[in-house]
Short mmCIF file of C-alpha atoms and ligand atoms in Angstrom, two decimals:
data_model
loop_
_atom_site.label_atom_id
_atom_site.label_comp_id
_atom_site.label_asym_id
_atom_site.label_seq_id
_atom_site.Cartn_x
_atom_site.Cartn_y
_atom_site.Cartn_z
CA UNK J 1 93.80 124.11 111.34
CA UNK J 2 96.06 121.95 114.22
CA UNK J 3 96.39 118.90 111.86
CA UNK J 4 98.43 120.61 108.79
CA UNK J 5 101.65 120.21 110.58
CA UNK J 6 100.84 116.28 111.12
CA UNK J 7 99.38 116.11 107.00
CA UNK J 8 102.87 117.72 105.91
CA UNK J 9 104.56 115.33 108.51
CA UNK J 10 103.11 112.23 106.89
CA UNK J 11 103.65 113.57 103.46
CA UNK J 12 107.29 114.30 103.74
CA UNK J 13 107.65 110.63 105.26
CA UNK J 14 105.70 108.92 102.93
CA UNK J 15 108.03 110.71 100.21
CA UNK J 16 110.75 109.82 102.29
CA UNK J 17 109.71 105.84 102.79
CA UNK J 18 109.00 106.09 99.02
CA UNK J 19 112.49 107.02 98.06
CA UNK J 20 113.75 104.17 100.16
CA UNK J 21 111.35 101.72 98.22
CA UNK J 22 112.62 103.51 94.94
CA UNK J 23 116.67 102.41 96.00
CA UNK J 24 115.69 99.14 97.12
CA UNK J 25 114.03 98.55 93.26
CA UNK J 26 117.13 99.81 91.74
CA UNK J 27 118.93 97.41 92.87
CA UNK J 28 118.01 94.93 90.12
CA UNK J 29 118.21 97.28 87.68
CA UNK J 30 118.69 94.41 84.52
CA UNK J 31 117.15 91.94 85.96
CA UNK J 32 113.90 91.55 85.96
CA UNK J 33 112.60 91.68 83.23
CA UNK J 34 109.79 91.28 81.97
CA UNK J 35 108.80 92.15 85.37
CA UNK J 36 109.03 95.60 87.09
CA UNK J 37 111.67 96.92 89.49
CA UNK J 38 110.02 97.34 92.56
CA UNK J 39 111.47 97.98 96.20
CA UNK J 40 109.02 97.74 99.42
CA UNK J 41 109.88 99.12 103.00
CA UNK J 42 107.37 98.00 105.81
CA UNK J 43 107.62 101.00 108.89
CA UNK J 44 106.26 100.58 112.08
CA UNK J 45 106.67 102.95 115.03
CA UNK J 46 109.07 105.17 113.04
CA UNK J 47 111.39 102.21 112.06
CA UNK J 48 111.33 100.03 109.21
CA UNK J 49 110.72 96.37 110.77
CA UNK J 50 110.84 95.01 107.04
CA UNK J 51 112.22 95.55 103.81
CA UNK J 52 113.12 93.76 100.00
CA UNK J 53 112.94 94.03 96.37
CA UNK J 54 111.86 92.15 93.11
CA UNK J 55 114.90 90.34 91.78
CA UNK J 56 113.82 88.79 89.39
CA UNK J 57 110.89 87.05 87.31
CA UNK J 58 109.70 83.79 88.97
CA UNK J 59 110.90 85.09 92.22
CA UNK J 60 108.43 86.27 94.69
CA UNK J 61 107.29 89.73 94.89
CA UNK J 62 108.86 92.99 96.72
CA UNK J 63 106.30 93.06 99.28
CA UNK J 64 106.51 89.31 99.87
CA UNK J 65 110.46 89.68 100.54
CA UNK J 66 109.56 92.75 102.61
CA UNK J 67 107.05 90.84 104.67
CA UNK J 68 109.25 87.53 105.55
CA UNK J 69 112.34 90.09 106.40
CA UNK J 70 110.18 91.39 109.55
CA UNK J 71 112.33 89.40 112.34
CA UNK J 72 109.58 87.61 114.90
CA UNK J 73 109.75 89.71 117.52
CA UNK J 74 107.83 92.89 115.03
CA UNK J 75 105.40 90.68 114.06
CA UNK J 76 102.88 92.23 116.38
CA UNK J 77 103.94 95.52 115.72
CA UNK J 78 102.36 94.73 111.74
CA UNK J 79 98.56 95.32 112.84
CA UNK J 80 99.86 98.84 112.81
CA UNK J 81 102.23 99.18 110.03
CA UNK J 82 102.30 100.78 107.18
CA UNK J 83 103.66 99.08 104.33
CA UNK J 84 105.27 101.21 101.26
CA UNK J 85 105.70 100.07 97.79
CA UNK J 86 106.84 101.78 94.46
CA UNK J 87 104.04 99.70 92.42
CA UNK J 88 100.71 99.03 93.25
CA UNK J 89 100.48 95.52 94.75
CA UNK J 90 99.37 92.81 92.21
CA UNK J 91 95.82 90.75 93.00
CA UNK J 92 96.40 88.36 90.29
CA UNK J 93 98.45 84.54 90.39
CA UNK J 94 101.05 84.78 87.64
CA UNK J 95 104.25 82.82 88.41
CA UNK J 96 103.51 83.97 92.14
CA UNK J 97 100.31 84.52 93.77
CA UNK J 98 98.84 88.09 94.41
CA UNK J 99 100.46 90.25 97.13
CA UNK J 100 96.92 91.60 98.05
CA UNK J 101 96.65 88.35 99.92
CA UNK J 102 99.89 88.38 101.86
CA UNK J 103 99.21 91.94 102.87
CA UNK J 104 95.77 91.70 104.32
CA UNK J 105 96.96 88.36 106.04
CA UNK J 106 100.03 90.21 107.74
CA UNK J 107 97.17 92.45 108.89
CA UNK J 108 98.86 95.71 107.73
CA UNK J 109 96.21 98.79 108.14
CA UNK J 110 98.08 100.96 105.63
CA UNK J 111 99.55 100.69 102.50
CA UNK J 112 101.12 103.75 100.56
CA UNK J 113 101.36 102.97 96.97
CA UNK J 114 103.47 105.30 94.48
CA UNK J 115 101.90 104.17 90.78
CA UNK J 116 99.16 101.65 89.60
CA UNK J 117 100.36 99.07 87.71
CA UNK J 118 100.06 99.21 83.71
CA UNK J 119 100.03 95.41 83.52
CA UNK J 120 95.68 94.74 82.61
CA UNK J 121 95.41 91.86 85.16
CA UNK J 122 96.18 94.27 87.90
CA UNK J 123 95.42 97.90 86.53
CA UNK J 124 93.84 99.83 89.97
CA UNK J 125 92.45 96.02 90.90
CA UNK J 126 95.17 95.41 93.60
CA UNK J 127 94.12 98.97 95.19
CA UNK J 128 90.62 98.13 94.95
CA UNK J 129 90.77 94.90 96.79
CA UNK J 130 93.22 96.07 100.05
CA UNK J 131 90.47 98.68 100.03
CA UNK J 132 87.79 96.07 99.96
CA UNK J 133 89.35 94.72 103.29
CA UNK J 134 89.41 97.58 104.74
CA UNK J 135 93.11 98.46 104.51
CA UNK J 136 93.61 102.40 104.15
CA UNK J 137 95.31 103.43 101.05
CA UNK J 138 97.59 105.72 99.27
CA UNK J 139 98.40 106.14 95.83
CA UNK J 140 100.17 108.24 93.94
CA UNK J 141 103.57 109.15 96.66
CA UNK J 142 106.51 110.33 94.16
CA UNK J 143 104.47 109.27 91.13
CA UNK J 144 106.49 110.47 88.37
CA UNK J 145 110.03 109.62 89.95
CA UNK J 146 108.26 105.72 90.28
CA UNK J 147 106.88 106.20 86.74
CA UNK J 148 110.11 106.55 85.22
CA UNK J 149 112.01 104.36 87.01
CA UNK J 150 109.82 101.65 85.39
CA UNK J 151 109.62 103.61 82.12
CA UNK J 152 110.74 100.24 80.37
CA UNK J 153 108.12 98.04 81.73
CA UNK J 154 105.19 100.27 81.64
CA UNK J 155 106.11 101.14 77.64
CA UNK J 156 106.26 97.29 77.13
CA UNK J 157 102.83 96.83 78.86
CA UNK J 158 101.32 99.44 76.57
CA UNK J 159 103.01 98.75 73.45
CA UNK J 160 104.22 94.82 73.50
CA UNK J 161 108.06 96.35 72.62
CA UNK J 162 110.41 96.45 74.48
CA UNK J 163 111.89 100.13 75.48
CA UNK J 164 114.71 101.68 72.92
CA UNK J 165 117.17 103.60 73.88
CA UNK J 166 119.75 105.06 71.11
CA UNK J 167 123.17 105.75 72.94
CA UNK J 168 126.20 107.52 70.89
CA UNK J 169 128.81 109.44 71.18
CA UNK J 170 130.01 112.21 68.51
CA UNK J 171 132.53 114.78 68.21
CA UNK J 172 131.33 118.37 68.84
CA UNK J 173 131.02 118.71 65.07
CA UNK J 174 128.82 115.84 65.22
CA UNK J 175 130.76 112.97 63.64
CA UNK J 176 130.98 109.15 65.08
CA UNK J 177 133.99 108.15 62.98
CA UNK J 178 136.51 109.83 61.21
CA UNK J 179 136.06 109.32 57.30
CA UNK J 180 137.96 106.79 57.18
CA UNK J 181 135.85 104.78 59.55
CA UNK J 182 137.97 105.64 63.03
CA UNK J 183 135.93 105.50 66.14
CA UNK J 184 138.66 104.54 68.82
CA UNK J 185 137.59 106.87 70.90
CA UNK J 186 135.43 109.63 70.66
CA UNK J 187 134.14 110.18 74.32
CA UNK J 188 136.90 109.52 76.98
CA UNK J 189 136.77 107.04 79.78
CA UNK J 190 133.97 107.99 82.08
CA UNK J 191 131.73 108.41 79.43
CA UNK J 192 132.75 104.40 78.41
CA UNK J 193 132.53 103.53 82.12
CA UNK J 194 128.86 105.23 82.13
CA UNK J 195 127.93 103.37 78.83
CA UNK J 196 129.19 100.00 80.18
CA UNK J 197 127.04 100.42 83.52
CA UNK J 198 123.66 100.82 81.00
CA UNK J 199 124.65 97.96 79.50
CA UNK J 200 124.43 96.08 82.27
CA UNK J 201 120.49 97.57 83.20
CA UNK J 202 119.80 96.66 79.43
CA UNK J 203 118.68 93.05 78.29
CA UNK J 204 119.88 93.56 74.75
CA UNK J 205 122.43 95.53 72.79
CA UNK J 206 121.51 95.90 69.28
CA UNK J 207 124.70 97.02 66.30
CA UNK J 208 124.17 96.42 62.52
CA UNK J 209 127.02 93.97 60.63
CA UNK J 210 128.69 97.35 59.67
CA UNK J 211 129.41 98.19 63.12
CA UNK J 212 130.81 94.55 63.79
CA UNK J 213 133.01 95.35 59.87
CA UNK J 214 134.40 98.52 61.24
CA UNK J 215 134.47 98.49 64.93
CA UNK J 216 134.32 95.17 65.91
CA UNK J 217 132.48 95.51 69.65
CA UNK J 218 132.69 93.09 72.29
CA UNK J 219 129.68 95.10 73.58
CA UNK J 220 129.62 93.74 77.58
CA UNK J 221 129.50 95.60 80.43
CA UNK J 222 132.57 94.43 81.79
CA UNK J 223 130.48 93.72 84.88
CA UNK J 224 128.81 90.70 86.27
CA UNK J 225 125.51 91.07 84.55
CA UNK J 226 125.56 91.28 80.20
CA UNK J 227 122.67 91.78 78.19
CA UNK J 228 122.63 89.55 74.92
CA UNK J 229 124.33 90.75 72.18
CA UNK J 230 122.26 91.35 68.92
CA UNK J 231 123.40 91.65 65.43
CA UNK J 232 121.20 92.84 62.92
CA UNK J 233 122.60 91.50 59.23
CA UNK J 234 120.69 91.38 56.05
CA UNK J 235 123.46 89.00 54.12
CA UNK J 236 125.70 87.70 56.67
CA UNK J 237 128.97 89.49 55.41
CA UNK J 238 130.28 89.60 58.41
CA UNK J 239 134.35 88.75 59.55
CA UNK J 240 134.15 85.05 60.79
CA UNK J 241 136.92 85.89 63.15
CA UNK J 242 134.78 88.87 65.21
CA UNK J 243 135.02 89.76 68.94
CA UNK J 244 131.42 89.05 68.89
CA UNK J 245 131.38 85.20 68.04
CA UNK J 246 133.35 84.95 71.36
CA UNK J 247 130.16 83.98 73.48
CA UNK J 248 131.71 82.23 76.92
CA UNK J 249 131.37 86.19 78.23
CA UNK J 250 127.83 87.28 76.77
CA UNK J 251 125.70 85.43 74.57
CA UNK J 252 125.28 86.61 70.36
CA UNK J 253 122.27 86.31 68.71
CA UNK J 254 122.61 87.01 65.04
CA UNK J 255 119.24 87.84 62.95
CA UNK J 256 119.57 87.93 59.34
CA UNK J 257 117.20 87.26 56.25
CA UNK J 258 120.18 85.49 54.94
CA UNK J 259 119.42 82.13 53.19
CA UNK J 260 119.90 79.20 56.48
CA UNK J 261 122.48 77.57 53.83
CA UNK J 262 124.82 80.34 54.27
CA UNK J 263 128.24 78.90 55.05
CA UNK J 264 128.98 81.26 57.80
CA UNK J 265 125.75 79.88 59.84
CA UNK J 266 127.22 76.70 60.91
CA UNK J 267 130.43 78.68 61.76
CA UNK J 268 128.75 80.61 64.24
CA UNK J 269 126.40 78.00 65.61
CA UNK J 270 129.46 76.29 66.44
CA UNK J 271 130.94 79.17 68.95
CA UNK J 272 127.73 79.41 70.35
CA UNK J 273 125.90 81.70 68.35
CA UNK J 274 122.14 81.68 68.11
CA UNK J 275 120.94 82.29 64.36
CA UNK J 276 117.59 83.13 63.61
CA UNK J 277 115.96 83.92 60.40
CA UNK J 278 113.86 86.14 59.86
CA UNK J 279 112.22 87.20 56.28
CA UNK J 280 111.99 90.89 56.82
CA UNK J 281 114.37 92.10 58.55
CA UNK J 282 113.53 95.72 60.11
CA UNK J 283 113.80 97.68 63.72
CA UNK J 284 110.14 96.54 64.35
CA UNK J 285 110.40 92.80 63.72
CA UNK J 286 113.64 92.90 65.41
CA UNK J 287 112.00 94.52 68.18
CA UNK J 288 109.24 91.97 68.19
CA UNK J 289 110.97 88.93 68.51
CA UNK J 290 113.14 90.55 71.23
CA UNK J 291 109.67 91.08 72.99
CA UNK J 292 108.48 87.23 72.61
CA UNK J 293 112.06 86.70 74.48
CA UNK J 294 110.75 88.74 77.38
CA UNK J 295 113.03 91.41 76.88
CA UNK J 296 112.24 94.92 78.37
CA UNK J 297 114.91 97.45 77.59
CA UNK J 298 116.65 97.44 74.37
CA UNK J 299 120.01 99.82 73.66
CA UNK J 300 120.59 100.52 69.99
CA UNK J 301 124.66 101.10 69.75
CA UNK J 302 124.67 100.53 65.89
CA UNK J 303 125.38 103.55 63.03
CA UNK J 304 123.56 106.25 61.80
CA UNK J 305 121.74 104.06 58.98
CA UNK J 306 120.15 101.75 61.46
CA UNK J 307 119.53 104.30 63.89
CA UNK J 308 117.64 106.59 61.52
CA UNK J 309 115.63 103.40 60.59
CA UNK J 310 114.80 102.41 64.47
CA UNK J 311 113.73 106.17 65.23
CA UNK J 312 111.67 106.06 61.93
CA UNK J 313 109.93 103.07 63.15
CA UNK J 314 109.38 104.17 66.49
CA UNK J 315 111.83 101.94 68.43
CA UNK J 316 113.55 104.21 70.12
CA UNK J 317 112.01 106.01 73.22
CA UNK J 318 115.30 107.56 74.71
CA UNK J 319 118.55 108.86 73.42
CA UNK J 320 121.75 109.00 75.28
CA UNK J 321 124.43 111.11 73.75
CA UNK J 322 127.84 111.75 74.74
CA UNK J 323 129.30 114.76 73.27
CA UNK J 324 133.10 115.00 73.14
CA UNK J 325 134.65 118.96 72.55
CA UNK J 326 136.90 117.62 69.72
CA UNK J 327 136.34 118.12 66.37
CA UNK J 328 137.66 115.69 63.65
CA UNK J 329 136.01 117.01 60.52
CA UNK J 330 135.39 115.31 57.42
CA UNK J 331 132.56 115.93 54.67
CA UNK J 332 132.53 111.85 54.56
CA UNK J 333 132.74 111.21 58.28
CA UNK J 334 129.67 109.63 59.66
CA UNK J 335 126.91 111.02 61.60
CA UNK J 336 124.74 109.69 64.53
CA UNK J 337 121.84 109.43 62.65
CA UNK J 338 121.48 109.13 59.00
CA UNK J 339 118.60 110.67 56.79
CA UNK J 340 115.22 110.43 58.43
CA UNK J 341 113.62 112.35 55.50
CA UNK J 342 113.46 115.38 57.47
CA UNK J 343 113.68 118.40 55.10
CA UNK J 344 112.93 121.26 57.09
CA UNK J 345 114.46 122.23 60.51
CA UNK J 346 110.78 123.02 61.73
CA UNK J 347 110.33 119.02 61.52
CA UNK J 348 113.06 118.58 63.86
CA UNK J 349 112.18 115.50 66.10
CA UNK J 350 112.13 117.81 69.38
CA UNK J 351 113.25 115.99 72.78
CA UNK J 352 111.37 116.12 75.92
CA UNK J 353 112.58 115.84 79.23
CA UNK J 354 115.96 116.67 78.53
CA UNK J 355 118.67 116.79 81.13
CA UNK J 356 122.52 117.19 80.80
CA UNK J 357 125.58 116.20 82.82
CA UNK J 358 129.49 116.49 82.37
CA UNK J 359 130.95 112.93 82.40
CA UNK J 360 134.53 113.03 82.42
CA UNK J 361 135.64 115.61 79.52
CA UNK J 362 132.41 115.04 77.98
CA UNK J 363 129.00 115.95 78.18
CA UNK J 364 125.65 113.46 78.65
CA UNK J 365 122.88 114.90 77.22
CA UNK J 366 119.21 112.53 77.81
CA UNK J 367 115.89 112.97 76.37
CA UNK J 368 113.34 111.58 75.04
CA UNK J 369 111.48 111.16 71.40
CA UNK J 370 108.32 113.27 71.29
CA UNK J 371 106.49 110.19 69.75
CA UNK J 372 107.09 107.27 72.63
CA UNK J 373 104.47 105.11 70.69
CA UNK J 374 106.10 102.59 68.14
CA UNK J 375 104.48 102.47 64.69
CA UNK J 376 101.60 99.75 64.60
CA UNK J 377 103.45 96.37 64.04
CA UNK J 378 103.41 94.62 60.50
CA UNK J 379 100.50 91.88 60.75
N1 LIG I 1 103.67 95.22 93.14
C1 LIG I 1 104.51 94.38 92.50
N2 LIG I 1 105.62 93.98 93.15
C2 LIG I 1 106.52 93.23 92.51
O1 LIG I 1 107.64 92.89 93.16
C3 LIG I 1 106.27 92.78 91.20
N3 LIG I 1 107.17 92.00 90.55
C4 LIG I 1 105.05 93.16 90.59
N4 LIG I 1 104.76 92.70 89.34
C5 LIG I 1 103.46 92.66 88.75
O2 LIG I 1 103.06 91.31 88.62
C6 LIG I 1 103.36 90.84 87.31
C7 LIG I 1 104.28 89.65 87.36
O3 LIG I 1 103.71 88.66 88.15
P1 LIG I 1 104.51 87.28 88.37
O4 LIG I 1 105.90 87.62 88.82
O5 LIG I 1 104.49 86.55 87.06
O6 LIG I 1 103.72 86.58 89.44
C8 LIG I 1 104.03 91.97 86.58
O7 LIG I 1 103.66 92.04 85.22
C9 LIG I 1 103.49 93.17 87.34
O8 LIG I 1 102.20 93.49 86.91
N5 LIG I 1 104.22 93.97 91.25
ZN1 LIG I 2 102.80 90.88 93.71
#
């Protein structure tokens, strides 16, 4: 009965050493894909003697930062350390070799894990073989808080997509545009300032050639870090004087099942803009080739047309939408989502997880699709 106060004591640490590791990981929110975000705090003593964070692919790991942070005078204090990390440590050589290693050669004793890693060379392994030298371990420390802050990678490991997330904002009688096309602006300024932070945690933005007719987007996040610019365009009739073809900001990559003779191609390639051809031209190939580029989390910013074809296909996982209390009207004006074949309200696609927030004059409302699997891809 005397140790419960000590049990809760550790356990409201660990969570507390956890949430540390979880801020650290944010930080690169953007960039690491295809890798995880992953933050690692090394606590010795009641202080942390060590810290770091995944920046980026190719870089070493969290937990390898963490380790070279601790200054020279801790090092003796690591034989009894405990070492904290969002993600279960890898045990595998990709473009870095496996953290397991590092660890057991600092001579940590514990290690407090908050998830296993989806990725199949690791998968429980990395657990398994600090356990096999004899290091003490914890899994499982703010589990669904670490689970969803790598929601992107884990639903790329599983599926080979990348993550979708549908972001729009609509009038409070659900319109996008006016009816004659006007979209300048439906949410106010926070809610723009909020969209051009996700931008920045995305890798791609993806808007269909009407979007770049009507609206024409620049689409960056007016910060340091852009995610490339896609355009989805079945024929290429698209204005060869768009904000889009202006790549020394963010790069454009165009995908079209236009012929490669089309005279606008060489137009583009000369501002910069990648082309690529692609015979069918759909949510999931688009998705797919985004994938081979490494890409992890994928915002869909287009019209309702494309959007009702992504969420049919099962490429979008999340939906951000800004709701402005205005109302424009309009039997013509255009909708968020176009017609998913949906005939009955009891077929409803239902979010989960839905939370809401004011932003600005506006409201945020997140969820996500019931279905988070994408269709099986075309073979
Ligand atoms: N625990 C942990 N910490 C990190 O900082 C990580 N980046 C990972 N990533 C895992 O290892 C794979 C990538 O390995 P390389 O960067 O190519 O060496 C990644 O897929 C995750 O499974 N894990
Ligand atoms: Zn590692």
């Amino acid at each position: 009965m005397r140790s419960a106060p000590v049990v809760e004591e550790t356990a409201t640490l660990d969570a507390q050493y956890m949430g540390h590791c979880l801020e650290l990981a944010a930080r690169a929110k953007g960039c690491t894909a295809p890798n995880p975000l992953v933050g690692c705090v090394i606590v010795a003593e009641g202080r942390v003697i060590g810290e770091g964070f995944h920046p980026k692919a190719g870089e070493p790991h969290a937990e390898v930062f963490a380790l070279r942070s601790v200054s020279e005078s801790d090092r003796p204090l690591l034989s009894k350390a405990t070492l904290y990390v969002n993600l279960e440590p890898c045990n595998h050589y990709g473009r870095t070799p496996p953290c397991t290693e590092a660890i057991i050669a600092a001579g940590i004793p514990k290690v407090v894990v908050g998830m296993i890693d989806p990725n199949p060379q690791v998968a429980g392994a990395g657990v398994e073989r600090l356990r096999s030298a004899g290091i003490e371990v914890t899994v499982g420390v703010r589990e669904a808080e670490c689970q969803r802050l790598n929601e992107a990678f884990v639903h790329r490991v599983r599926y080979q997509r990348p993550f979708g997330i549908l972001k729009y904002a609509m009038t409070l009688d659900g319109k996008i545009a006016s009816s004659a096309g006007h979209s300048l602006w439906v949410s106010g300024e926070a809610a723009r300032a909020m969209v051009h932070q996700l931008r920045s945690e995305c890798d791609a933005v993806i808007v269909g050639g009407n979007t770049v007719r009507l609206d024409n987007p620049l689409l960056t996040s007016r910060h340091e870090r852009n995610p490339l610019r896609v355009v989805m365009s079945r024929t290429l009739d698209l204005p060869s004087d768009a904000s889009l073809w202006e790549t020394t900001t963010a790069p454009t990559l165009v995908i079209t099942a236009a012929a490669p003779q089309h005279p606008l191609i060489p137009q583009l390639q000369a501002r910069g803009v990648e082309v690529v051809h692609l015979e069918s031209l759909t949510p999931t190939t688009v998705m797919a080739q985004l994938y081979q580029r490494g890409m992890m989390t994928v915002l869909w910013e287009c019209g309702g047309s494309l959007a009702a074809a992504a969420i049919a296909e099962g490429m979008v996982q999340k939906v951000w939408a800004f709701i402005a209390p205005k109302i424009i009207g309009g039997s013509n004006a255009p909708a968020p989502v176009a017609d998913l074949g949906l005939t009955k309200m009891n077929e409803a696609l239902c979010l989960e997880d839905v939370s809401w927030q004011t932003v600005g004059e506006d409201i945020l409302v997140v969820g996500y699709l019931p279905s988070r699997s994408p269709a099986p891809s075309p073979q």
